XYZ file of C-alpha atoms in Angstrom:
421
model
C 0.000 0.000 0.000
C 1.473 3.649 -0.805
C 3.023 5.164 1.856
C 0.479 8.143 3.141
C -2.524 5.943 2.130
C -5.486 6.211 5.138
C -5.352 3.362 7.358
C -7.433 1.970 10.355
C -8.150 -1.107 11.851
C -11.798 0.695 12.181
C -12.828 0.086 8.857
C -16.304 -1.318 8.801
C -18.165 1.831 7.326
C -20.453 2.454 4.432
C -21.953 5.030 2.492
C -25.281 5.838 0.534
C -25.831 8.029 -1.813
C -28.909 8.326 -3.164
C -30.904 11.217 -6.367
C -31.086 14.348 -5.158
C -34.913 14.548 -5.728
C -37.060 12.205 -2.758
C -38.496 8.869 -4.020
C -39.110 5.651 -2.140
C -39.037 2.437 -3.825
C -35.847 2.829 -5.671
C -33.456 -0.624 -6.494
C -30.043 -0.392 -4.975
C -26.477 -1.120 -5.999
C -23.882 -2.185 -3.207
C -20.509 -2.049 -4.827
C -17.480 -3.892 -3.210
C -14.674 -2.643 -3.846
C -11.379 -4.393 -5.454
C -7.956 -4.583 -3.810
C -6.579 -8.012 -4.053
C -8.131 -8.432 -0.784
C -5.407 -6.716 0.580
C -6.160 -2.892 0.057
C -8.750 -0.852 -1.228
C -11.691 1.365 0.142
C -15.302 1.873 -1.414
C -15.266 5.805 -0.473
C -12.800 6.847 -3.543
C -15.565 5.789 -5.843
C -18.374 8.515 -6.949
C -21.463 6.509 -8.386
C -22.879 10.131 -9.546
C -23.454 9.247 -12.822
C -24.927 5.900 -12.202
C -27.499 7.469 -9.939
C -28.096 10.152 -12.520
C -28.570 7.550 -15.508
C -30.462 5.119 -13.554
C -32.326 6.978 -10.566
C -31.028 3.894 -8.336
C -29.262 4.027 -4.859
C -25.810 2.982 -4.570
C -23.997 1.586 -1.477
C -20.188 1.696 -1.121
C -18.998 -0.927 1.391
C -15.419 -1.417 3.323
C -14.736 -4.649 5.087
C -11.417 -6.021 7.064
C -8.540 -6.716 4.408
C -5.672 -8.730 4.471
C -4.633 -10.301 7.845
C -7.477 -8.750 9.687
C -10.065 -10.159 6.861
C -8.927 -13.214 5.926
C -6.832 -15.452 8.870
C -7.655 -18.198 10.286
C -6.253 -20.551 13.053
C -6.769 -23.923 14.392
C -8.184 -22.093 17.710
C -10.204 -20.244 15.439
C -12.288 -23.051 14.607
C -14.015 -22.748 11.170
C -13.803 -18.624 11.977
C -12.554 -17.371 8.703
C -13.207 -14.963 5.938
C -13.479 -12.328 8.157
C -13.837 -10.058 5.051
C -16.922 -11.648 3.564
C -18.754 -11.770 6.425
C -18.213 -7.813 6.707
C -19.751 -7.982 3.025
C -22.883 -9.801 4.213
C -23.269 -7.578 7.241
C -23.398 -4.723 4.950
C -26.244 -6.256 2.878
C -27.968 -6.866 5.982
C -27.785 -3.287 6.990
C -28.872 -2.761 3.608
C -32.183 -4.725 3.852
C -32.843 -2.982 7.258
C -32.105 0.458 6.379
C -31.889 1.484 2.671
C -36.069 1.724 2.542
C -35.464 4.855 4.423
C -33.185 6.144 2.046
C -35.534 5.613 -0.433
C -34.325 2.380 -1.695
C -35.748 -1.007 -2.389
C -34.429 -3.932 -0.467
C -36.260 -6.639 -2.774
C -34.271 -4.744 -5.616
C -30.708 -4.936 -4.463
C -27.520 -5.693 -7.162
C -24.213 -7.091 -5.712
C -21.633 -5.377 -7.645
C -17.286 -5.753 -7.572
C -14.198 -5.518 -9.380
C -11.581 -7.802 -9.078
C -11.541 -8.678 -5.647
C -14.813 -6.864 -5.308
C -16.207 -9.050 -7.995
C -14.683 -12.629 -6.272
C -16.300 -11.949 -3.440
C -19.323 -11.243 -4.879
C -19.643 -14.926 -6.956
C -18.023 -16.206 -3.601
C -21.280 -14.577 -1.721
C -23.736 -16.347 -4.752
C -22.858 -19.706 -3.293
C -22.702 -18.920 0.170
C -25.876 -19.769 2.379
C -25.034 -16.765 4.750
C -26.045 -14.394 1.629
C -29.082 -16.177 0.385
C -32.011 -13.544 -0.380
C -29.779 -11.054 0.592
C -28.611 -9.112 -3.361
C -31.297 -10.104 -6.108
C -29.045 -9.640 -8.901
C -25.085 -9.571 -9.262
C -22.435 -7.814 -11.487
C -19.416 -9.477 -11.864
C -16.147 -7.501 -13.367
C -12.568 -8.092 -14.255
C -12.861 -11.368 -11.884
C -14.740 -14.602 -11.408
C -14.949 -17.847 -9.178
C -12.439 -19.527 -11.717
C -10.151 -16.791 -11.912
C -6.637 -18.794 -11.296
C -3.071 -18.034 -12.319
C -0.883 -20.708 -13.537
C 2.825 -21.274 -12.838
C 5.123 -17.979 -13.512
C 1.980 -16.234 -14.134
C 2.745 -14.006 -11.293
C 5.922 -14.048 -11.362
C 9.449 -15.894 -12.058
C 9.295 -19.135 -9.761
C 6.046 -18.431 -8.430
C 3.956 -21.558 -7.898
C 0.181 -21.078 -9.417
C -1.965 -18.717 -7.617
C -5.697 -19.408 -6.610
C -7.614 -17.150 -4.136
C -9.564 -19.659 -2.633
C -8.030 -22.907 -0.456
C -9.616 -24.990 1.864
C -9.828 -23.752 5.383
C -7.054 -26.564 6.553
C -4.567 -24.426 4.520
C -5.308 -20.846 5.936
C -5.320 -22.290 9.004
C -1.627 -23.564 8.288
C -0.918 -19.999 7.140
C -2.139 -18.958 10.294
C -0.143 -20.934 12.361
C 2.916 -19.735 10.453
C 2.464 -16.160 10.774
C 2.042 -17.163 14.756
C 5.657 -18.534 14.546
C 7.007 -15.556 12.799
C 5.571 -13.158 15.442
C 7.123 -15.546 18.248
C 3.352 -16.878 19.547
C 2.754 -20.163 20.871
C -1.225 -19.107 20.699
C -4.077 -17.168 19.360
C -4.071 -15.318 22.544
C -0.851 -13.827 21.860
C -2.012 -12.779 18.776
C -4.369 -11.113 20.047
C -2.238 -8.794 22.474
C -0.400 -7.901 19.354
C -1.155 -4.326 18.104
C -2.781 -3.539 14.748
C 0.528 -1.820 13.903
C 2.457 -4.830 14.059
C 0.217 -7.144 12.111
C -0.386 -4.907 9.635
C 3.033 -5.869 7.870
C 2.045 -9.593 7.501
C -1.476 -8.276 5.836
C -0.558 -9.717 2.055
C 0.412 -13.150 3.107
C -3.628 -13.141 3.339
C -5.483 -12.440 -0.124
C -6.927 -16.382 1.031
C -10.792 -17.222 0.462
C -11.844 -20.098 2.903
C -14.082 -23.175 1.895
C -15.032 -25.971 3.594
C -16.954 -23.798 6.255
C -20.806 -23.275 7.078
C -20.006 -19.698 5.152
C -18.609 -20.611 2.448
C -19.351 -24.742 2.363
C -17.570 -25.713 -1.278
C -15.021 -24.377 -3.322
C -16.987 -21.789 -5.241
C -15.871 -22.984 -9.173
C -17.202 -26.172 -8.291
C -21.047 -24.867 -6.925
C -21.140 -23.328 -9.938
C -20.341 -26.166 -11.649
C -23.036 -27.706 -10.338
C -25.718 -25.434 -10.276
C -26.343 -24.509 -6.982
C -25.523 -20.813 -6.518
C -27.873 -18.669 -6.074
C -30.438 -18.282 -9.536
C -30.202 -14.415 -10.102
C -29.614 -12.263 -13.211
C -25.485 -11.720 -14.030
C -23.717 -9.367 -15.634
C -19.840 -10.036 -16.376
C -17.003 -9.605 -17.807
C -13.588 -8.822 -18.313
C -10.974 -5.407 -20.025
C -9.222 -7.267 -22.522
C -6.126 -7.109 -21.856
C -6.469 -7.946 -17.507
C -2.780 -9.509 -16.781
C -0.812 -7.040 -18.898
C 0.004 -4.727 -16.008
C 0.882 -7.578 -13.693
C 3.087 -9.188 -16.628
C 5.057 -5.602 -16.838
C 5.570 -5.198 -12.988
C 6.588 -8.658 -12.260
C 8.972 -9.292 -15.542
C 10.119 -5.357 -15.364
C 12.677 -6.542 -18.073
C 10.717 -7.545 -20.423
C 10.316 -11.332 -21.970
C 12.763 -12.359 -24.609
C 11.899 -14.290 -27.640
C 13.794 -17.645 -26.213
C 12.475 -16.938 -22.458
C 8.608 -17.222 -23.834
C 8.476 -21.094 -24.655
C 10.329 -21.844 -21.406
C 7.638 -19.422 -19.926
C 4.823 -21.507 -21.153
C 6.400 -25.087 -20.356
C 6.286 -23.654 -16.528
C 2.827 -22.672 -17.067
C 1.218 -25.436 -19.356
C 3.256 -28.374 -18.765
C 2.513 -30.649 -21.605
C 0.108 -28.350 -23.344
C 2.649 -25.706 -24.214
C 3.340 -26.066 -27.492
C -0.088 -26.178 -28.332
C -0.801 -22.795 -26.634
C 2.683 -21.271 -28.638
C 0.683 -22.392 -31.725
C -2.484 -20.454 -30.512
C -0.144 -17.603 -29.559
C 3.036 -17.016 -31.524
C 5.103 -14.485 -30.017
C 5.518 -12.835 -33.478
C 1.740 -12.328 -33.874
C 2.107 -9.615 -30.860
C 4.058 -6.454 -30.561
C 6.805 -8.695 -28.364
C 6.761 -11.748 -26.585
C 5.874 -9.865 -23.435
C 2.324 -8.954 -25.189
C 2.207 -12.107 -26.254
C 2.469 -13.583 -22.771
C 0.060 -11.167 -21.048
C -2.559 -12.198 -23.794
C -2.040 -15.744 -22.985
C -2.582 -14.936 -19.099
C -5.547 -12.817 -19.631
C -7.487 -15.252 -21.901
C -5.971 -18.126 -19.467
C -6.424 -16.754 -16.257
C -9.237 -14.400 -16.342
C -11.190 -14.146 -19.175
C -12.374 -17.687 -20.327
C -12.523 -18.464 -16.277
C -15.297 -15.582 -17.089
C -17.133 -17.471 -19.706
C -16.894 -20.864 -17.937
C -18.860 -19.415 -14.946
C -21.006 -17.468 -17.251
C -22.064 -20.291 -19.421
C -22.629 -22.595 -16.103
C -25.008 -19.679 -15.000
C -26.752 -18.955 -17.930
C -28.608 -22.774 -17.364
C -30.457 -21.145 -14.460
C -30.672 -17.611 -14.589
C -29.855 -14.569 -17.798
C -26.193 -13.587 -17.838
C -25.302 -10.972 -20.102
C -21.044 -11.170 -20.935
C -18.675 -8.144 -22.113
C -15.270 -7.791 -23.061
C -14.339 -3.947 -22.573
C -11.532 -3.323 -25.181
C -11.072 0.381 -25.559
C -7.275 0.344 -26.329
C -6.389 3.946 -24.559
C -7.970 3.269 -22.014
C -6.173 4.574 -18.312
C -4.890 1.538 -16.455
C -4.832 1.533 -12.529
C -1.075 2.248 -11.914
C -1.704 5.513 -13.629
C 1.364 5.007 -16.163
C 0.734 4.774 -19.055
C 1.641 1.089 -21.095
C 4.552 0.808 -22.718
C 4.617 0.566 -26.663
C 5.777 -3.014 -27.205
C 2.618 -4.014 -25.015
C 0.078 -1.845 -26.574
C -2.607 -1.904 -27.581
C -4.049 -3.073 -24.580
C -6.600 -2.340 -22.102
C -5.489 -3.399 -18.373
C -6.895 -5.472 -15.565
C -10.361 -3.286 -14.305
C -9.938 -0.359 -16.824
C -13.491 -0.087 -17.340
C -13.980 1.532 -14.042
C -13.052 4.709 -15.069
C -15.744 4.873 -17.213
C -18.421 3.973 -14.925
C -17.244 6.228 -11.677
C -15.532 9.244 -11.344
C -12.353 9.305 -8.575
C -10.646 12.061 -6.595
C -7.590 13.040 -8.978
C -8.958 10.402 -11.658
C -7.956 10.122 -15.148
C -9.463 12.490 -17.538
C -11.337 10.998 -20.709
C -11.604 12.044 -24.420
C -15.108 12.819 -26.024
C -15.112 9.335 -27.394
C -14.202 7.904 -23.897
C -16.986 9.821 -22.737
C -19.362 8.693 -25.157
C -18.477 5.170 -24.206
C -18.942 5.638 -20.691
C -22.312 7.120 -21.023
C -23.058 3.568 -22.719
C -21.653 2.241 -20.167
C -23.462 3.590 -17.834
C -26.943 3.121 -19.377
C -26.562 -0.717 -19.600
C -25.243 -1.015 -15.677
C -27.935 1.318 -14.691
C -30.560 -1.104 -16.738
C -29.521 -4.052 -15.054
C -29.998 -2.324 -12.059
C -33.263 -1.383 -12.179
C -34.817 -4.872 -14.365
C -31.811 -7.163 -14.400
C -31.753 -6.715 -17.832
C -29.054 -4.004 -19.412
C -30.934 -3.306 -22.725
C -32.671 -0.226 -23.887
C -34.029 1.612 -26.612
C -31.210 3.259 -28.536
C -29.243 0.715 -26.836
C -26.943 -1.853 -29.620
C -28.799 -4.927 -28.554
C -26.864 -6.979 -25.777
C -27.762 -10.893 -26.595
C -27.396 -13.094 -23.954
C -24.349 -15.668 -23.359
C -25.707 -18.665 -24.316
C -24.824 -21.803 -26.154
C -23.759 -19.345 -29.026
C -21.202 -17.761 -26.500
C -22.350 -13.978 -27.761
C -20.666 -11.121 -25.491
C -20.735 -7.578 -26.088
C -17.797 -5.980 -27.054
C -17.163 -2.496 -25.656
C -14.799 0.254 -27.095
C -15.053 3.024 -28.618
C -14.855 2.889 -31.947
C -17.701 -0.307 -31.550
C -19.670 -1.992 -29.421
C -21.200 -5.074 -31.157
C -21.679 -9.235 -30.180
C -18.969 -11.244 -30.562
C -18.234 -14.824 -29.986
C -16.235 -15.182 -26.925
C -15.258 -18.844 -27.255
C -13.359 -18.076 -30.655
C -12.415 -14.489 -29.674
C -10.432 -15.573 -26.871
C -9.761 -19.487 -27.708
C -11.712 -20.404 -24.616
C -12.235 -24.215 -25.985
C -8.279 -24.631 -25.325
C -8.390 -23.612 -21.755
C -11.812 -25.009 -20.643
């Protein structure tokens, strides 16, 4: 986290901001923020326009990050995901209280990027959030969204956010040991200050609890989350910035195969053939397209096609090629074009200090807009004057948004989903 960033172990606020004219009745948005489940707060983002477009309510949530939302310990019990259950308190607030705000609690969306948007596909197939959100927007982030070997990094064993509670608890116990404690009652005595350090060995979803029973992929494998409308998707480009910060030197033509041996084992040469290095800009594009499509976007359209048997789920791709990335720098020109990991953001709140946008940007955020603000209200994001947004189905149709078009397109071919799923 940045140095100067605001910090406090008394975190568990919200805020509502509803139309500046009275109205009762109104359907609600409660957006969690993204982070990496390690960092990030819900009051940097102004839903202004959303409310404006939509006459809806929004809700901007915090909840316990990193070591103080995620640990667990054999003392613990099956006492875990600390974070998520902050999430569900905050819907129940919302169904107490947002009525007198003017909002609807039968009409509430669950809404996230990245982290936000884990936890909120983590929430559909918990039993603690049943009845709780009636609809659910999903964005740069899903319950398959896994990173394979090197993907994060040279050496780095593959990456999942969720592990069964046995394994947190082991991480738990470790982080004991480092801070010289024989017992969770140590722990306890230690200040916030001095945990705080040890807060991003903890980015860990538990399963194989009464919160969170099964490992989310699989519930949605078998049909049993919860049978609401979805809306999801991915920026095109998602690992690009990670693939820059964690190979700051860039990947070299011979370096890419042994790149994807690490990841793909077996299947590597039949992933080079789907993605020749000289088809991109370099071989570092080249491997940030093969962790995007790998690791987060058909993950996407796996869940969303197991979904779309029980309820409508609408899919996008957001491609606008300039758009501002989350570092704030812009990308390098042997990556680009490219549009990084939760780029569409931007175009759907505004920030303190936040990028500015061209006229064209701004033209595509209004349409952004519009379609979020439809789902809002009828769980459905299409409109007159709207291009038509078909749902993903067995024909694997997703909306492509930038701004030079926003039109269907088959997801599946697009992104060669049929070689990682």
């Amino acid at each position: 986290m940045p140095k100067g960033t605001p910090q406090s172990e008394d975190c568990l606020t919200l805020e509502v901001t509803t139309p500046a004219r009275p109205g009762k009745g109104r359907p609600v948005m409660v957006w969690v923020p993204g982070g990496g489940f390690i960092t990030g707060t819900g009051s940097i983002y102004d839903p202004a326009r959303l409310i404006r477009a939509g006459d809806i309510v929004v809700v901007t949530v915090n909840y316990r990050l990193g070591v103080f939302g995620f640990f667990a310990h054999p003392e613990l019990g099956e006492a875990s995901n600390f974070g998520l259950q902050d999430q569900v308190a905050a819907l129940r607030w919302v169904r107490a209280n947002i009525a007198a705000f003017g909002g609807d609690p039968g009409k509430v969306t669950l809404a996230g990027a990245s982290a936000g948007a884990m936890s909120t596909c983590t929430l559909m197939t918990s039993p603690a959030a049943r009845g709780l959100f009636h609809r659910a927007i999903i964005q740069s982030g899903s319950c398959r969204t896994s990173h394979p070997a090197g993907a994060m990094g040279e050496g780095m064993p593959a990456i999942s956010s969720w592990h069964p509670i046995d394994a947190i608890r082991g991480a738990g116990q470790a982080l004991a040991g480092q801070l010289d404690c024989a017992d969770v009652a140590c722990l306890r005595r230690k200040s916030a200050e001095e945990l705080l350090p040890y807060t991003a060995q903890f980015p860990l979803l538990a399963y194989g609890t009464s919160f969170v029973p099964q490992e989310p992929a699989k519930v949605f494998a078998a049909g049993k989350q919860m049978a609401i409308p979805l809306l999801q998707g991915n920026a095109r480009d998602e690992h690009v910035e990670f693939t820059l910060g964690l190979y700051p030197q860039g990947i070299t033509t011979r370096q890419y195969p042994t790149m994807l041996k690490t990841a793909f084992a077996s299947a590597a040469p039949q992933v080079e053939r789907r993605y020749p290095a000289r088809r991109f800009t370099s071989p570092t594009a080249a491997a940030s397209r093969v962790f995007s499509d790998s690791g987060w976007i058909c993950p996407s359209w796996k869940s969303g096609r197991e979904h779309a048997r029980k309820a409508s789920t609408y899919a996008y791709v957001f491609a606008d090629p300039s758009a501002p990335t989350p570092s704030g720098s812009p990308l390098p020109a042997h990556v680009r074009p490219a549009t990084a990991h939760g780029a569409e953001t931007f175009y759907l709140f505004d920030f303190p200090d936040g990028p500015g946008l061209s006229a064209a940007q701004r033209r595509l955020a209004d349409r952004l807009v519009g379609y979020w603000a439809r789902f809002v209200r009828t769980g459905d994001p299409n409109g007159a004057g709207s291009t038509r947004w078909p749902r993903l189905d067995a024909a694997d149709r997703a909306l492509k948004l930038a701004p030079d078009t926003v039109r269907p397109i088959n997801m599946n071919s697009a992104y060669h989903c049929g070689l990682w799923f």
